[in-house]
Amino acid sequence: MRSFPTSSPENALLAAILSELMWRRVPARAELGRIAGLSETEAGERLKALERMGAVVVDLAGNLLAAYPLSAVPTLHVVDLGGAAPWANCAIDALAVPAMAGRPGTIRSRCAHCDAGVTVDVEGPRITGARPETAVVAYGGLAHCIDRPSLEGRCPYINFFCDLAHARAWKRPGGWQGRLLSLAEAVELALERFDPIIEIFRHSPVAPQA
Ligand SMILES: [Zn+2]
């Protein structure tokens, strides 16, 4: 994300979109004004501003694909919040979702090397469990996957792995540059990166808790 929204109508729209994506509901363009308490014209303008900031991704037809950290299309990273179970764009995005929702969550993802399940329990800034316990995150490429191929559902840059050996054996996308993080390091990075979005979401009058 290049920057984050500062004006309150943009915050309201972003929070409203995120609260819909929490429940895997993808608001149509025509609904944005109603859910954010804005006129349709203003909602359209604010959506464009959010897009320019890199806070949301919209396809050529105007359909919402993502509002970071959440995805509007199925991905490898599901964050089970004990009710809501949104899709996250990548491993780092997934780790920020429980703090944003204000409740514990369990991330269900897959090792990008061997496709085995990787499950991570997160409570705010703390990792409270992981299966396998050796799981790590490869973090690199584009910080927020903003140029990921639309609808691919697999961010090629930021993934979970069973362990260091699988992260090192991973066939990386061409040009990938990055580093391997422990889960504790990864959740710390996630909360640092998403702090502005977490604040916007948690303090918005229109965003119900997940
Ligand atoms: Zn693996």
Short mmCIF file of C-alpha atoms and ligand atoms in Angstrom, two decimals:
data_model
loop_
_atom_site.label_atom_id
_atom_site.label_comp_id
_atom_site.label_asym_id
_atom_site.label_seq_id
_atom_site.Cartn_x
_atom_site.Cartn_y
_atom_site.Cartn_z
CA MET A 1 0.00 0.00 0.00
CA ARG A 2 1.48 3.30 -1.03
CA SER A 3 -0.43 5.38 1.49
CA PHE A 4 -3.61 5.13 3.50
CA PRO A 5 -6.81 7.11 3.63
CA THR A 6 -6.90 10.18 5.81
CA SER A 7 -10.21 11.83 4.99
CA SER A 8 -13.19 10.54 6.91
CA PRO A 9 -15.46 9.67 3.92
CA GLU A 10 -12.64 7.49 2.58
CA ASN A 11 -12.21 5.88 5.99
CA ALA A 12 -15.95 5.26 6.16
CA LEU A 13 -16.01 3.66 2.72
CA LEU A 14 -12.95 1.50 3.38
CA ALA A 15 -14.32 0.33 6.74
CA ALA A 16 -17.71 -0.44 5.17
CA ILE A 17 -16.10 -2.48 2.38
CA LEU A 18 -13.92 -4.37 4.89
CA SER A 19 -16.90 -5.16 7.09
CA GLU A 20 -18.70 -6.67 4.08
CA LEU A 21 -15.64 -8.67 3.00
CA MET A 22 -15.38 -10.01 6.57
CA TRP A 23 -18.52 -11.97 5.70
CA ARG A 24 -17.44 -12.75 2.14
CA ARG A 25 -20.03 -10.31 0.85
CA VAL A 26 -18.77 -8.33 -2.11
CA PRO A 27 -20.61 -5.02 -2.37
CA ALA A 28 -21.64 -4.02 -5.89
CA ARG A 29 -20.59 -0.58 -7.02
CA ALA A 30 -24.15 0.71 -6.69
CA GLU A 31 -24.32 -0.40 -3.03
CA LEU A 32 -21.18 1.40 -1.87
CA GLY A 33 -22.90 4.69 -1.06
CA ARG A 34 -25.58 3.03 1.05
CA ILE A 35 -23.20 0.87 3.09
CA ALA A 36 -20.84 3.79 3.76
CA GLY A 37 -23.49 6.45 4.37
CA LEU A 38 -22.37 8.49 1.35
CA SER A 39 -24.08 9.64 -1.84
CA GLU A 40 -23.51 7.34 -4.79
CA THR A 41 -21.43 10.01 -6.54
CA GLU A 42 -19.25 10.58 -3.50
CA ALA A 43 -18.82 6.84 -2.95
CA GLY A 44 -17.61 6.49 -6.55
CA GLU A 45 -15.09 9.31 -6.09
CA ARG A 46 -13.86 7.93 -2.77
CA LEU A 47 -13.48 4.46 -4.26
CA LYS A 48 -11.25 5.93 -6.98
CA ALA A 49 -9.18 7.68 -4.31
CA LEU A 50 -8.81 4.42 -2.35
CA GLU A 51 -7.76 2.68 -5.55
CA ARG A 52 -5.11 5.32 -6.27
CA MET A 53 -3.77 4.88 -2.73
CA GLY A 54 -3.51 1.14 -3.25
CA ALA A 55 -5.99 0.42 -0.44
CA VAL A 56 -8.44 -1.38 -2.75
CA VAL A 57 -8.12 -3.25 -6.04
CA VAL A 58 -10.87 -3.03 -8.67
CA ASP A 59 -10.93 -4.93 -11.98
CA LEU A 60 -11.49 -3.39 -15.41
CA ALA A 61 -15.25 -3.93 -15.14
CA GLY A 62 -15.32 -2.03 -11.83
CA ASN A 63 -15.74 -5.10 -9.60
CA LEU A 64 -14.01 -5.08 -6.24
CA LEU A 65 -11.18 -7.65 -6.01
CA ALA A 66 -9.59 -6.71 -2.69
CA ALA A 67 -9.52 -4.22 0.15
CA TYR A 68 -6.30 -4.94 2.02
CA PRO A 69 -5.93 -7.14 4.01
CA LEU A 70 -9.09 -8.90 2.72
CA SER A 71 -9.84 -10.41 -0.67
CA ALA A 72 -13.19 -10.34 -2.48
CA VAL A 73 -12.32 -13.59 -4.27
CA PRO A 74 -11.33 -16.97 -2.77
CA THR A 75 -7.65 -17.29 -1.86
CA LEU A 76 -5.41 -19.85 -0.17
CA HIS A 77 -5.63 -17.99 3.13
CA VAL A 78 -8.88 -18.26 5.10
CA VAL A 79 -9.08 -16.54 8.49
CA ASP A 80 -11.60 -18.34 10.69
CA LEU A 81 -12.89 -15.83 13.26
CA GLY A 82 -15.46 -18.16 14.79
CA GLY A 83 -18.35 -16.94 12.63
CA ALA A 84 -16.94 -14.76 9.90
CA ALA A 85 -14.24 -16.48 7.81
CA PRO A 86 -12.86 -13.95 5.32
CA TRP A 87 -10.26 -14.54 2.62
CA ALA A 88 -6.94 -12.73 3.02
CA ASN A 89 -4.68 -11.76 0.12
CA CYS A 90 -1.48 -13.31 1.45
CA ALA A 91 0.12 -14.74 4.59
CA ILE A 92 1.01 -11.33 6.04
CA ASP A 93 -2.46 -9.95 5.32
CA ALA A 94 -4.00 -13.01 7.02
CA LEU A 95 -1.93 -12.44 10.16
CA ALA A 96 -3.34 -8.90 10.51
CA VAL A 97 -7.00 -9.93 10.29
CA PRO A 98 -7.59 -11.12 13.90
CA ALA A 99 -6.25 -7.82 15.26
CA MET A 100 -8.45 -5.91 12.84
CA ALA A 101 -11.52 -7.96 13.78
CA GLY A 102 -10.72 -7.61 17.48
CA ARG A 103 -10.99 -11.33 18.17
CA PRO A 104 -8.88 -14.48 18.03
CA GLY A 105 -8.62 -16.18 14.65
CA THR A 106 -7.30 -19.33 13.04
CA ILE A 107 -5.63 -19.01 9.66
CA ARG A 108 -6.07 -22.01 7.38
CA SER A 109 -3.58 -21.95 4.54
CA ARG A 110 -1.30 -24.28 2.58
CA CYS A 111 2.44 -24.72 2.24
CA ALA A 112 3.42 -23.09 -1.06
CA HIS A 113 6.04 -25.82 -1.61
CA CYS A 114 4.24 -29.11 -0.81
CA ASP A 115 0.58 -28.00 -0.52
CA ALA A 116 0.17 -29.51 2.97
CA GLY A 117 -2.19 -27.64 5.30
CA VAL A 118 -0.71 -24.95 7.54
CA THR A 119 -2.85 -23.67 10.42
CA VAL A 120 -1.93 -20.70 12.59
CA ASP A 121 -3.81 -19.45 15.68
CA VAL A 122 -3.49 -15.70 16.26
CA GLU A 123 -4.68 -13.45 19.05
CA GLY A 124 -3.92 -9.80 18.30
CA PRO A 125 -0.12 -9.56 18.17
CA ARG A 126 0.47 -13.10 19.50
CA ILE A 127 0.80 -16.47 17.78
CA THR A 128 -0.96 -18.88 20.15
CA GLY A 129 -0.48 -22.05 18.12
CA ALA A 130 0.63 -23.44 14.77
CA ARG A 131 0.33 -26.77 12.99
CA PRO A 132 3.00 -27.66 12.05
CA GLU A 133 4.78 -25.78 14.85
CA THR A 134 7.73 -25.22 12.51
CA ALA A 135 5.72 -23.09 10.05
CA VAL A 136 7.41 -20.01 8.57
CA VAL A 137 6.51 -17.20 6.15
CA ALA A 138 8.38 -16.20 2.99
CA TYR A 139 7.96 -12.47 2.64
CA GLY A 140 9.05 -10.68 -0.47
CA GLY A 141 8.24 -9.45 -3.94
CA LEU A 142 5.62 -6.75 -3.89
CA ALA A 143 4.75 -5.78 -0.35
CA HIS A 144 1.00 -6.03 -0.81
CA CYS A 145 0.59 -8.25 -3.85
CA ILE A 146 -1.09 -5.37 -5.61
CA ASP A 147 -0.08 -6.59 -9.05
CA ARG A 148 -1.04 -10.19 -8.45
CA PRO A 149 -2.91 -11.69 -11.39
CA SER A 150 -6.58 -11.02 -10.74
CA LEU A 151 -8.71 -13.94 -9.57
CA GLU A 152 -5.68 -16.22 -9.42
CA GLY A 153 -6.28 -16.73 -5.72
CA ARG A 154 -2.66 -17.43 -4.98
CA CYS A 155 -0.39 -14.56 -4.12
CA PRO A 156 2.96 -15.63 -5.55
CA TYR A 157 5.00 -13.48 -3.22
CA ILE A 158 4.03 -13.99 0.43
CA ASN A 159 3.21 -17.49 1.65
CA PHE A 160 3.25 -19.91 4.56
CA PHE A 161 5.48 -23.00 4.53
CA CYS A 162 5.65 -26.15 6.68
CA ASP A 163 9.19 -25.28 7.76
CA LEU A 164 12.43 -23.61 6.70
CA ALA A 165 13.39 -26.56 4.50
CA HIS A 166 10.22 -26.23 2.43
CA ALA A 167 10.60 -22.44 2.21
CA ARG A 168 14.16 -22.91 0.94
CA ALA A 169 13.13 -25.65 -1.50
CA TRP A 170 10.26 -23.54 -2.87
CA LYS A 171 10.38 -22.85 -6.61
CA ARG A 172 10.21 -19.06 -6.40
CA PRO A 173 8.55 -16.86 -8.99
CA GLY A 174 11.10 -15.24 -11.30
CA GLY A 175 12.55 -12.13 -9.76
CA TRP A 176 11.29 -12.93 -6.27
CA GLN A 177 13.41 -11.30 -3.61
CA GLY A 178 12.63 -11.48 0.03
CA ARG A 179 13.32 -13.08 3.37
CA LEU A 180 12.06 -15.88 5.56
CA LEU A 181 10.29 -14.92 8.79
CA SER A 182 9.27 -16.83 11.88
CA LEU A 183 5.54 -16.60 12.62
CA ALA A 184 6.27 -14.21 15.51
CA GLU A 185 8.27 -11.94 13.18
CA ALA A 186 5.58 -12.19 10.51
CA VAL A 187 2.70 -11.17 12.81
CA GLU A 188 4.75 -8.25 14.12
CA LEU A 189 5.37 -7.07 10.56
CA ALA A 190 1.70 -7.56 9.68
CA LEU A 191 0.48 -5.40 12.56
CA GLU A 192 3.04 -2.71 11.82
CA ARG A 193 2.02 -2.57 8.15
CA PHE A 194 -1.71 -2.67 8.80
CA ASP A 195 -1.82 -0.44 11.86
CA PRO A 196 -3.54 2.44 9.99
CA ILE A 197 -6.14 0.11 8.46
CA ILE A 198 -6.77 -1.62 11.81
CA GLU A 199 -7.33 1.80 13.42
CA ILE A 200 -9.69 2.90 10.64
CA PHE A 201 -11.68 -0.31 10.84
CA ARG A 202 -11.93 -0.52 14.60
CA HIS A 203 -12.93 3.11 15.05
CA SER A 204 -15.43 3.32 12.25
CA PRO A 205 -19.07 3.76 13.28
CA VAL A 206 -20.19 1.78 10.21
CA ALA A 207 -17.97 -1.25 10.73
CA PRO A 208 -19.53 -3.87 12.98
CA GLN A 209 -17.13 -6.29 14.64
CA ALA A 210 -16.70 -9.58 12.83
ZN ZN B 1 5.43 -28.05 2.97
#
